[in-house]
Coordinates of C-alpha atoms in Angstrom, one line a residue:
X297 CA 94.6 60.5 101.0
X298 CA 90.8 59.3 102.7
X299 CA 89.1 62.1 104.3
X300 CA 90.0 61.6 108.2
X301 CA 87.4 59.7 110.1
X302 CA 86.2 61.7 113.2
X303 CA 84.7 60.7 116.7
X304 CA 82.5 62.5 118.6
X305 CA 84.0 63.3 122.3
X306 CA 83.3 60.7 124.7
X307 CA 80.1 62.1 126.7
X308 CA 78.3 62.3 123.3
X309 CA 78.9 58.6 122.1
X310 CA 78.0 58.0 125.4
X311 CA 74.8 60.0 125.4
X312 CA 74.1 58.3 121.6
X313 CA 74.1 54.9 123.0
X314 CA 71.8 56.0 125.9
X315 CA 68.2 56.2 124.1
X316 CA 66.6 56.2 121.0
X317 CA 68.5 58.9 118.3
X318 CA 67.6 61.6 116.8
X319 CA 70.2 62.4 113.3
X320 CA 72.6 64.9 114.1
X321 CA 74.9 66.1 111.5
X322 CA 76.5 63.0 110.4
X323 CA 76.1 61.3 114.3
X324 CA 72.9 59.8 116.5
X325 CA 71.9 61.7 119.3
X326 CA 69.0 60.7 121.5
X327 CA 66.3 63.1 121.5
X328 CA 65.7 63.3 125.4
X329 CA 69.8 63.7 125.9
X330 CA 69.8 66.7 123.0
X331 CA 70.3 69.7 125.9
X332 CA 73.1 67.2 127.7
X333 CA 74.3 66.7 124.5
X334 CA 74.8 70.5 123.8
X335 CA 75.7 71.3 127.3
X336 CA 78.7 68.1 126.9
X337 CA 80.2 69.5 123.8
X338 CA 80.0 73.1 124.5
X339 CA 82.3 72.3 127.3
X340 CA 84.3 69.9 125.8
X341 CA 84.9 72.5 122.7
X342 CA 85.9 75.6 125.2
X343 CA 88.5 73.1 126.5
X344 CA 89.7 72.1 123.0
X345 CA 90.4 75.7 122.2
X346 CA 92.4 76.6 125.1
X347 CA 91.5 80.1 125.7
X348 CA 91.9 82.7 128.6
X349 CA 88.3 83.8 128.0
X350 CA 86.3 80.3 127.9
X351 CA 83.0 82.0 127.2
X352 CA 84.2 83.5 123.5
X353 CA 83.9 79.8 122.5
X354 CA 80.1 79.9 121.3
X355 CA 78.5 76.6 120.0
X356 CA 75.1 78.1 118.9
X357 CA 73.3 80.3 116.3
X358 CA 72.4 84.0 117.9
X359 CA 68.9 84.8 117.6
X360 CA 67.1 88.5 118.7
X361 CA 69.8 88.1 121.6
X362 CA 69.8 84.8 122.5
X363 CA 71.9 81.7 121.7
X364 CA 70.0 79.0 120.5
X365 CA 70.0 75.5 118.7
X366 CA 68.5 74.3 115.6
X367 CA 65.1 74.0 115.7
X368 CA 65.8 70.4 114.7
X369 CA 68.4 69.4 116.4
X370 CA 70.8 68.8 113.7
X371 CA 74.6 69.6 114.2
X372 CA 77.6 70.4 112.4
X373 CA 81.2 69.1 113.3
X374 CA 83.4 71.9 113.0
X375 CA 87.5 70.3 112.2
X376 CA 90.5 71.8 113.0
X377 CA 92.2 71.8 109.1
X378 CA 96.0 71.0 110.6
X379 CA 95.0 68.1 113.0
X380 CA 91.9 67.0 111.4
X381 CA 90.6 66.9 114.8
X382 CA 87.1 68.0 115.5
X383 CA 87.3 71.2 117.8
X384 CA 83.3 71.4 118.4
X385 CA 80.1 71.7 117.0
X386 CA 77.2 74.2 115.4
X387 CA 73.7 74.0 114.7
X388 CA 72.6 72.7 111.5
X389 CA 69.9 75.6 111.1
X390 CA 67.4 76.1 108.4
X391 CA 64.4 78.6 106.7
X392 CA 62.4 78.6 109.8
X393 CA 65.5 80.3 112.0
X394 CA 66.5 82.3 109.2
X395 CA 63.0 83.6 109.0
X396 CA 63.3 84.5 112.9
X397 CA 66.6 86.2 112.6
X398 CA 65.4 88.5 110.3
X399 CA 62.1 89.6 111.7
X400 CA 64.3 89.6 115.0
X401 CA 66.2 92.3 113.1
X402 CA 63.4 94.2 111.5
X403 CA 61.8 94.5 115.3
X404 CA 65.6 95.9 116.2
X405 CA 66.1 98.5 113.4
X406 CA 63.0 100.3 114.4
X407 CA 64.9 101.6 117.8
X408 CA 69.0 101.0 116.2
X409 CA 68.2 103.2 113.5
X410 CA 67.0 105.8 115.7
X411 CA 70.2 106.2 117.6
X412 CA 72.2 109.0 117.2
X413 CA 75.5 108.7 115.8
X414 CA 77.7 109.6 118.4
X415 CA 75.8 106.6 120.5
X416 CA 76.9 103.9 117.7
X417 CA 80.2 105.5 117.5
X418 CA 80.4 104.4 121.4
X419 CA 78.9 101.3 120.9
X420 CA 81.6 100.7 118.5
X421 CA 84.8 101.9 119.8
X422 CA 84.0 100.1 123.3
X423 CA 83.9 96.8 120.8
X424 CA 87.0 97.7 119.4
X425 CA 88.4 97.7 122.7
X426 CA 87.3 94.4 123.1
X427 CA 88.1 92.9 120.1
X428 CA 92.1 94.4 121.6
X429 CA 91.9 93.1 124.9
X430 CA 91.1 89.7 123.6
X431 CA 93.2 89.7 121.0
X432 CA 95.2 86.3 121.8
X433 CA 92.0 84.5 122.0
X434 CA 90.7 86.1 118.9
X435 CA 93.8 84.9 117.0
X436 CA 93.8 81.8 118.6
X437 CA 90.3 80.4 117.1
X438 CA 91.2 82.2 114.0
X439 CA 94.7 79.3 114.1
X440 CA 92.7 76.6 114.7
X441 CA 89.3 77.1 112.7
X442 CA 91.2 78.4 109.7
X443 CA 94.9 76.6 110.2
X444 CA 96.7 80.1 109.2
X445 CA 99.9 80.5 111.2
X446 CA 99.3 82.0 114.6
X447 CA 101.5 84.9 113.5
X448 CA 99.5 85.3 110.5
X449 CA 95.9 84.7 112.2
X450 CA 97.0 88.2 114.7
X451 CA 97.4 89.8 111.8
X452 CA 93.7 89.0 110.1
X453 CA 92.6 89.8 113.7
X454 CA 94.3 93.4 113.5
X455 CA 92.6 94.0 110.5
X456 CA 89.2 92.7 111.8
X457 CA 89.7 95.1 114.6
X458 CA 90.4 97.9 112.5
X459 CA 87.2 97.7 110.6
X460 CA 85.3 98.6 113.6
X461 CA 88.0 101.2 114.6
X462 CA 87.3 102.9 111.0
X463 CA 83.4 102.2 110.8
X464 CA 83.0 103.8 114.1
X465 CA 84.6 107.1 113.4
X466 CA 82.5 106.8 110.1
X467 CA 79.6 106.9 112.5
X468 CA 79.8 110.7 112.8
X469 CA 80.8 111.9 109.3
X470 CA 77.7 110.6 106.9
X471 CA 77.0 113.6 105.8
X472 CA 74.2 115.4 104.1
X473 CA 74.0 118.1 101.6
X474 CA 72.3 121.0 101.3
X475 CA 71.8 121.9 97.2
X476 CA 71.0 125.4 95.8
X477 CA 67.8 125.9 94.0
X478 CA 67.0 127.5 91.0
X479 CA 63.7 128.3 92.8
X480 CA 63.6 131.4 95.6
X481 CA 60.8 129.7 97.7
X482 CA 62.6 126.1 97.5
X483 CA 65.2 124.9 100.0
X484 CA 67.3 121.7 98.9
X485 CA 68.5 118.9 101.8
X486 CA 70.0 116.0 101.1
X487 CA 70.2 113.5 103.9
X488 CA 71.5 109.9 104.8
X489 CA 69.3 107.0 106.2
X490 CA 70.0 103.4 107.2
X491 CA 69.0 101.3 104.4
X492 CA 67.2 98.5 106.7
X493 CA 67.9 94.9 107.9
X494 CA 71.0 93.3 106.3
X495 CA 72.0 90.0 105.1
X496 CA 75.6 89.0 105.3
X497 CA 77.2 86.2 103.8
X498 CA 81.4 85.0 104.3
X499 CA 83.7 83.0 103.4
X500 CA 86.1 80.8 105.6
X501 CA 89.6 82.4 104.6
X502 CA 89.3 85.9 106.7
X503 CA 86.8 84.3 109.5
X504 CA 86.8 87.8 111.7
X505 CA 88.3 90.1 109.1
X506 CA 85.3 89.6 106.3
X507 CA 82.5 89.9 109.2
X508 CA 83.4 92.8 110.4
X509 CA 84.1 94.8 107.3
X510 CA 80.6 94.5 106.6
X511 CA 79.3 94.3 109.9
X512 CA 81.2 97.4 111.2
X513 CA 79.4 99.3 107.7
X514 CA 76.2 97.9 108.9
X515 CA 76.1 99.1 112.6
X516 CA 77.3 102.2 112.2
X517 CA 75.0 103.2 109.3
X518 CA 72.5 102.4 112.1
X519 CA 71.5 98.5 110.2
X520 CA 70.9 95.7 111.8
X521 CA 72.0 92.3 110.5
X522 CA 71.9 88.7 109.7
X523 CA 74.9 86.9 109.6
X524 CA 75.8 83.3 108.0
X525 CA 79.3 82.6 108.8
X526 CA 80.8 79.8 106.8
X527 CA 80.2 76.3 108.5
X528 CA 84.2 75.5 108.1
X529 CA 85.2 78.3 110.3
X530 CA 82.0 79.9 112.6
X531 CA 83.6 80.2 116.0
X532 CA 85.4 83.7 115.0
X533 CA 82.0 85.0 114.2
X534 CA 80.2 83.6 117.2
X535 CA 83.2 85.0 119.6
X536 CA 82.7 88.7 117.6
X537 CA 78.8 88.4 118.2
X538 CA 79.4 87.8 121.8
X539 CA 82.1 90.8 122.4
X540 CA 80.2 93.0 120.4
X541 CA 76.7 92.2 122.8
X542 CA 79.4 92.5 125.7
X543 CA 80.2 96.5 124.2
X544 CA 76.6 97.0 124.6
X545 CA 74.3 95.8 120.9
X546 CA 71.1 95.7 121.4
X547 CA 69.1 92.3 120.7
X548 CA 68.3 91.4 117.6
X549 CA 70.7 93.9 115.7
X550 CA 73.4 91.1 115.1
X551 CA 71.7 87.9 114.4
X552 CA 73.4 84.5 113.1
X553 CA 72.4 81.7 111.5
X554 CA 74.9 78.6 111.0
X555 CA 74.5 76.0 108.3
X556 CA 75.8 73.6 106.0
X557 CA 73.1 71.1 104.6
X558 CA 70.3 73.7 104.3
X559 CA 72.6 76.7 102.9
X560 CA 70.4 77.0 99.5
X561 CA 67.0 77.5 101.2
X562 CA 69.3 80.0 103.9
X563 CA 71.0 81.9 100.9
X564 CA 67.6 82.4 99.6
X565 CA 65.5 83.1 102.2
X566 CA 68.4 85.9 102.9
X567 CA 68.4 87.2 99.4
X568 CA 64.8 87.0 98.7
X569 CA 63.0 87.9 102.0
X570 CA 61.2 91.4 101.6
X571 CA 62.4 92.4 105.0
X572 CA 65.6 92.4 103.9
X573 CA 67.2 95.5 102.2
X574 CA 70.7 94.8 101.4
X575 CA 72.7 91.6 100.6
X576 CA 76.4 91.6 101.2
X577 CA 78.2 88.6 100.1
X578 CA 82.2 87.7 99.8
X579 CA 82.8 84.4 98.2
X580 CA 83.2 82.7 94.6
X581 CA 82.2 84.0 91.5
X582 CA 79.3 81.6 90.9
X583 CA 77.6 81.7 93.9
X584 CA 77.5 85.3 93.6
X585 CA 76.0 85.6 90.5
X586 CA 73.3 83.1 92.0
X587 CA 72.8 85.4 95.0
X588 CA 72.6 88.1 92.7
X589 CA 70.1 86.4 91.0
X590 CA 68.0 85.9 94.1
X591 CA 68.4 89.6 95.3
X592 CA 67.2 90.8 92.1
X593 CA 63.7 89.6 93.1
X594 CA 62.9 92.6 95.2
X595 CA 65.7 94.6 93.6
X596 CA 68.0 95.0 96.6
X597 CA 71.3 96.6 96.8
X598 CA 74.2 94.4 96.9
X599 CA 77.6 94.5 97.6
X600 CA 79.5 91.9 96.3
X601 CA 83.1 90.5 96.4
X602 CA 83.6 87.6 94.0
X603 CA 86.6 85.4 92.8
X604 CA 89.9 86.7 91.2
X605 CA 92.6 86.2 89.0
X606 CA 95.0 88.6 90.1
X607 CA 98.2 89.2 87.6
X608 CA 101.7 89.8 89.3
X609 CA 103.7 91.4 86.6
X610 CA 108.1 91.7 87.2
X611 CA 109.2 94.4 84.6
X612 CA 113.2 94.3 83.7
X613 CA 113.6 97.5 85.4
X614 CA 111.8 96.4 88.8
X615 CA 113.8 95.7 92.2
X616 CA 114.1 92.6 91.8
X617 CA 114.8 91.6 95.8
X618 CA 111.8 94.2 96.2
X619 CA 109.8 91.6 93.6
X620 CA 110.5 89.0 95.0
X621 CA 109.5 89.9 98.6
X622 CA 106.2 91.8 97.1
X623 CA 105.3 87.8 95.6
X624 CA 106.2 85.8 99.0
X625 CA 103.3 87.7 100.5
X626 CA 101.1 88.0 97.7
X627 CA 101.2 85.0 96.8
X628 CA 101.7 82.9 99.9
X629 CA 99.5 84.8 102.4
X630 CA 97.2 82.4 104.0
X631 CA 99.0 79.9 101.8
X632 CA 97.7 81.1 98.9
X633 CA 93.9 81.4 100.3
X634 CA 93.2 84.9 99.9
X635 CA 90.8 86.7 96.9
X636 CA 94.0 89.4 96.6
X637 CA 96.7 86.1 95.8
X638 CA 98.9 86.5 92.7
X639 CA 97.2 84.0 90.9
X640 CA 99.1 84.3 87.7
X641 CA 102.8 85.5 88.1
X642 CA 104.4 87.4 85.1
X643 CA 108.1 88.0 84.5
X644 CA 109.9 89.6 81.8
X645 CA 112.8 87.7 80.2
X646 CA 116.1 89.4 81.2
X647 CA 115.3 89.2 84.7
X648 CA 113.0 85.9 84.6
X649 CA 115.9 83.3 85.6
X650 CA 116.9 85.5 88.2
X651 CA 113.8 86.4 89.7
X652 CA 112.5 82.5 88.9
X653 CA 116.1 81.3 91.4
X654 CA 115.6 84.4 94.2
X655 CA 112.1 83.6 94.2
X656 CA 112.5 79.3 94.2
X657 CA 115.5 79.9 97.5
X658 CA 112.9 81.6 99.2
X659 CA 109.7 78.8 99.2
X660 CA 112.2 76.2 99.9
X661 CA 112.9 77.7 103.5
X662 CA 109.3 78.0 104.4
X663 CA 107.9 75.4 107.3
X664 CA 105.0 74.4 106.6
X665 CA 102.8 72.6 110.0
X666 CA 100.5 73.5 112.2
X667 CA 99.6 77.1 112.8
X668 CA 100.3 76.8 116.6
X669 CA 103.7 76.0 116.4
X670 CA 106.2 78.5 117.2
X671 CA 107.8 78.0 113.4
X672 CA 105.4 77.1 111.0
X673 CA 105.7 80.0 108.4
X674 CA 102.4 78.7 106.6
X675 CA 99.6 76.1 107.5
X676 CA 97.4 73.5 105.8
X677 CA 94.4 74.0 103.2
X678 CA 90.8 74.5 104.6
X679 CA 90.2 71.2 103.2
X680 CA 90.5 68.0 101.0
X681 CA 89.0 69.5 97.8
X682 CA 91.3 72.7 98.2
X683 CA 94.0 70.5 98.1
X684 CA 92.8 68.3 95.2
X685 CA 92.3 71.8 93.1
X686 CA 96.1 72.5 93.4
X687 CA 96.7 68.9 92.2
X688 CA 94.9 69.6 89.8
X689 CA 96.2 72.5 88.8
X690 CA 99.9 71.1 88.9
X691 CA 99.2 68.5 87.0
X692 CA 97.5 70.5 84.0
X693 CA 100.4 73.0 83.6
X694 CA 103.0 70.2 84.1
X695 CA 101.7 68.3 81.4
X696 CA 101.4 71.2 79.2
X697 CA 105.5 71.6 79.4
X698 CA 105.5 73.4 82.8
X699 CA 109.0 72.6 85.0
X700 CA 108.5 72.0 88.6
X701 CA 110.9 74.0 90.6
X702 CA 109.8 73.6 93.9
X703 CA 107.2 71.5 96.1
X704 CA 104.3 70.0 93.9
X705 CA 102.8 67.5 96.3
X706 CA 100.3 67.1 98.8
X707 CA 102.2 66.1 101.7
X708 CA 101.6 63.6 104.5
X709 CA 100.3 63.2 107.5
X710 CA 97.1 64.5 109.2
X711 CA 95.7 67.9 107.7
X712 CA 95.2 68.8 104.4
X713 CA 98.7 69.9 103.9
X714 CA 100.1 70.9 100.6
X715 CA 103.7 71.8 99.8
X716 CA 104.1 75.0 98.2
X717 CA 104.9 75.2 94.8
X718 CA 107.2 77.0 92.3
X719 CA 106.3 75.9 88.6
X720 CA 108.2 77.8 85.5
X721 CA 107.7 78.4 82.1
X722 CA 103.8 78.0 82.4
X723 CA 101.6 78.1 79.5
X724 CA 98.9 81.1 78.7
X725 CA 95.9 78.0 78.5
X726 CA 97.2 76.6 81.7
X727 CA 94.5 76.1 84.5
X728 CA 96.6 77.8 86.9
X729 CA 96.3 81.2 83.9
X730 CA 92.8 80.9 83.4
X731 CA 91.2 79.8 87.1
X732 CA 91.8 80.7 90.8
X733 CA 93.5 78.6 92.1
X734 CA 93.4 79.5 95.8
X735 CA 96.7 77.3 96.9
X736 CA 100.1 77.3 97.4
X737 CA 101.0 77.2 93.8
X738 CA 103.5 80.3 92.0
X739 CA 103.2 79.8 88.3
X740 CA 105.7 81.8 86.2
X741 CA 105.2 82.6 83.2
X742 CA 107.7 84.5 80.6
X743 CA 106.9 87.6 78.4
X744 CA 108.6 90.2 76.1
X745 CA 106.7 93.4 75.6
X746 CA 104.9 95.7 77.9
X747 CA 101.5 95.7 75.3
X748 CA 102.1 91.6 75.4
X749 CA 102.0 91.3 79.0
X750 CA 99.1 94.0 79.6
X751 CA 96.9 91.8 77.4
X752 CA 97.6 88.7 78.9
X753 CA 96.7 90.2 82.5
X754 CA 93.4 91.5 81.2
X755 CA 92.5 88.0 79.7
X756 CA 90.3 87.1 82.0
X757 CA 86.4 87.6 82.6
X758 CA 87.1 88.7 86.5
X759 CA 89.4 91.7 87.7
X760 CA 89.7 92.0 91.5
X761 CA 93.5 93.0 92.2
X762 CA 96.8 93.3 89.9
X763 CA 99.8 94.0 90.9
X764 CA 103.6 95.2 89.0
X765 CA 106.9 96.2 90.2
X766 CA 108.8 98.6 88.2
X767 CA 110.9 101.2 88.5
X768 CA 109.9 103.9 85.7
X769 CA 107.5 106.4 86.6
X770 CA 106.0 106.3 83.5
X771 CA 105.3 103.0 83.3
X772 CA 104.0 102.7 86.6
X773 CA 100.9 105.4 85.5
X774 CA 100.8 103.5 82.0
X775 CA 100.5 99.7 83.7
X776 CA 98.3 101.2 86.5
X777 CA 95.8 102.6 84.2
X778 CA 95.9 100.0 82.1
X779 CA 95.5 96.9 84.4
X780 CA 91.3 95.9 84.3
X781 CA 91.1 95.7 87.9
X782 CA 89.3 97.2 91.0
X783 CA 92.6 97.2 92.9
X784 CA 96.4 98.0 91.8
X785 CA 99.6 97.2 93.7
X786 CA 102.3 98.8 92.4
X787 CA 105.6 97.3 94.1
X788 CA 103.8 96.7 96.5
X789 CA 102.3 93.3 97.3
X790 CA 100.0 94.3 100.5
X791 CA 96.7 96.7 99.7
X792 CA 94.3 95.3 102.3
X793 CA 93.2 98.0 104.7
X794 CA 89.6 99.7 106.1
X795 CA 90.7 102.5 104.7
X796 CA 90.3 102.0 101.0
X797 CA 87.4 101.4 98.7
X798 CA 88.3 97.4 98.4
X799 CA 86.1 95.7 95.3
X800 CA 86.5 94.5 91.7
X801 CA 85.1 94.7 88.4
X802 CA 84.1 92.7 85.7
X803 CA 83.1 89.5 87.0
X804 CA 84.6 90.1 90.6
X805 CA 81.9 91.8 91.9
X806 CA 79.7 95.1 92.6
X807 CA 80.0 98.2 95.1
X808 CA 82.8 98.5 97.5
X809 CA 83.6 97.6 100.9
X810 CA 86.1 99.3 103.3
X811 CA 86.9 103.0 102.8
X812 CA 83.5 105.1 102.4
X813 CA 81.8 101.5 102.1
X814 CA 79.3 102.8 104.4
X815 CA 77.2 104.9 101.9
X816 CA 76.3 101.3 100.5
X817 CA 74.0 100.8 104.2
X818 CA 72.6 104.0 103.7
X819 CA 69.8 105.5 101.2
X820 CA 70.1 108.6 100.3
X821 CA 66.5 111.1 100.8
X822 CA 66.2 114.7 98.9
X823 CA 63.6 116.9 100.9
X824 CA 62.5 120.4 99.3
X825 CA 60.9 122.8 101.4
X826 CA 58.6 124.7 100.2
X827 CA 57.2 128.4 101.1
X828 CA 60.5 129.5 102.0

């Protein structure tokens, strides 16, 4: 299926055939009509979204305070992934913004890093309020940006809350340390600083959830930031920016710049910009080794959360109901669009027909639509070349000797819809085994032996989440030792929370978010005092 043709609302073609054009995006605007432009669809975009709160729907980067356009004018169309339908527009920024958000954020850290704990703490927890009070809107423009279930988008919203929530009460408890010296006259301190300005870089699948678990780290460390939001799903971020100035941030400690054409010179201004101290980045595997790459220039820190692979293992002994359950939301959340999604799914024999039929009933009842209606269990793709990766995918294992039990087809209409899909009997050098496939796709393969099944799990270069149902204590330890991964469920399929240290290894990335993710804003500063 053609990539849907959109039309700009009807005061901007009339505003493009009204005087000579300037390029915009992929449109014509004339360059005298630019501010009528902006003004047009920023209004026509807060009615497309429908919220209570009109003002959360922002249409422009966020520079030391103040909303602004691209320097050049250029826009991006922003499309709502169920309807194809173009909800609004962003600026098409570049190096020369970029450049101005972070020294906008180097003049802020020189007073936000002098603020006492207990004052971001406040700061924090009054923008956690917020983020609760406004939590239909918030979930809203996560539906529509994203096309995630409503149900599903108050969820991600919950969890965005609770990174601010956790990050706040973190505030207060970065402690120091005071070490004993092998000298009389010496005195050993240990303290905690905020490590500087603060690039941030997400992806479109969590649009508030992956802002603010580095954003909530950064402030209450006392950093300030630069944020580039993902150009498929930016209004989240903007709506945050704006409750989070509403709670009382100062300007220029959140900044953000939006782009699509210019994001290489933006990802490397972030990364390689001396001003900046830290790069935090969630996203693919091979754009973060690139941004790693960049960093390494002025040796920054970096956090990073790359791609994964993640195993889903069914021992004969597991609950099998329990399994099953653990996969539907392991696999399916955010149909299939999450970094934590059972990627490859791994059933022993005795129980592999059962578990294959149990698991086979339960994808057949989902309804899949738009994410607005009242029962639409899982929504569309973020876009045509997500969809064309689970083709892909299908068709490699199916012609490999895979059998399609379920779905397997993109399915029509507007969106970028795809059904989701059971396949069986997949082989180990299928796609599907040895990439991400980020879709609705559950490929089952059958094994024999515990040692047979850990070694096929740990094939991989990347190891951000596993996960194993089983009901013998000792094999629980055994697999949960064994697994090469940052992150273990064990009959469980739901980790995700601010509490824990969330990250990979291997290829999936460096540091940890989440938890005591804090202490990766922060340096750490030994003082001796002498004379004592």
């Amino acid at each position: 299926m053609p990539p849907p043709t959109h039309r700009l609302p009807s005061s901007a073609a009339f505003l493009a055939r009204a005087a000579p054009a300037r390029f915009i995006g992929r449109r014509f605007v004339p360059r005298q009509s630019l501010f009528r432009f902006r003004m047009a669809s920023s209004a026509a975009a807060a009615h497309a979204f429908g919220l209570k709160d009109a003002s959360l729907v922002r249409t422009q980067g966020f520079i030391d305070g103040k909303w602004v356009d691209a320097k050049e004018g250029g826009l991006i169309q922003v499309t709502n992934p169920a309807t194809a339908e173009v909800l609004g527009s962003i600026p098409e920024m570049g190096v020369a913004e970029t450049k101005e958000a972070i020294e906008a954020a180097a003049k802020a850290f020189k007073t936000w890093s002098k603020t006492t704990a207990k004052q971001r703490h406040d700061i924090l927890k009054k923008f956690y309020a917020l983020m609760q009070e406004h939590t239909d809107d918030l979930a809203r423009l996560i539906t529509l940006e994203n096309g995630k279930p409503l149900a599903e988008a108050k969820g991600e919203h919950a969890y965005s809350a609770s990174f601010i929530e956790w990050f706040a009460e973190e505030a207060v408890r970065t402690y120091g340390e005071v070490v004993p010296s092998p000298f009389p006259n010496i005195r050993n301190v240990v303290i905690k600083q905020p490590i500087g300005v603060v690039s941030i870089l997400t992806p479109w699948n969590f649009p508030s959830a992956m802002i603010t678990r580095k954003l909530g780290a950064a402030l209450a460390a006392g950093c300030t930031a630069v944020i580039k939001p993902p150009p498929e799903t930016p209004f989240s971020a903007l709506a945050l920016v704006e409750l989070a100035t509403r709670a009382g941030i100062p300007p220029g400690v959140i900044n953000v710049v939006t782009t699509q054409a210019n994001v290489s010179d933006v990802g490397r201004e972030l990364c390689e910009n001396s001003i900046v101290k830290k790069v935090s980045f969630t996203g693919s595997t091979p754009v973060a080794k690139l941004l790693y790459g960049l960093a390494a220039s002025t040796l920054k820190k970096v956090s990073i959360e790359a791609g994964g692979n993640a195993p889903f293992i069914v021992f004969d002994d597991a609950d099998i109901d329990a399994a099953v359950a653990g996969a539907i939301v392991c696999k399916f959340r955010g149909t299939g669009q999450t970094c934590v999604c059972a990627n490859r799914i791994y059933v022993q024999s005795s129980v592999y027909a059962d578990f294959a039929s149990r698991l086979a009933e339960k994808v057949a009842a989902f309804k899949v639509g738009n994410g607005l209606a009242n029962d639409t269990t899982h929504g569309p793709l973020i876009h045509d070349r997500a969809v064309e990766k689970v083709e892909r995918h299908v068709e490699d294992a199916l012609s490999k000797g895979a059998q399609l039990v379920h779905g397997g087809k993109r399915l029509p209409g507007p969106g970028t819809f795809f059904a989701p899909t059971v396949l069986s009997d997949v082989p180990a050098d299928a796609l599907v085994n040895t990439e991400e496939t980020f879709g609705p796709l559950a490929a089952l393969t059958r094994f024999e032996t515990e040692e047979e099944v850990i070694k096929l799990a740990n094939a991989t270069p990347v190891g951000l989440a596993g996960y194993f149902f089983s009901r013998d204590v000792a094999r629980v330890w055994r697999v949960a030792e064994a697994l090469e991964v940052g992150m273990v469920g064990t009959n469980t399929g739901v980790i995700s929370q601010a509490v824990i240290p969330f990250g990979g290894i291997k290829e999936s990335g460096l540091g940890r978010e989440g938890g005591h993710g804090i202490e990766d804003y922060m340096n750490t500063k030994f003082i001796a005092f002498g004379g004592v």
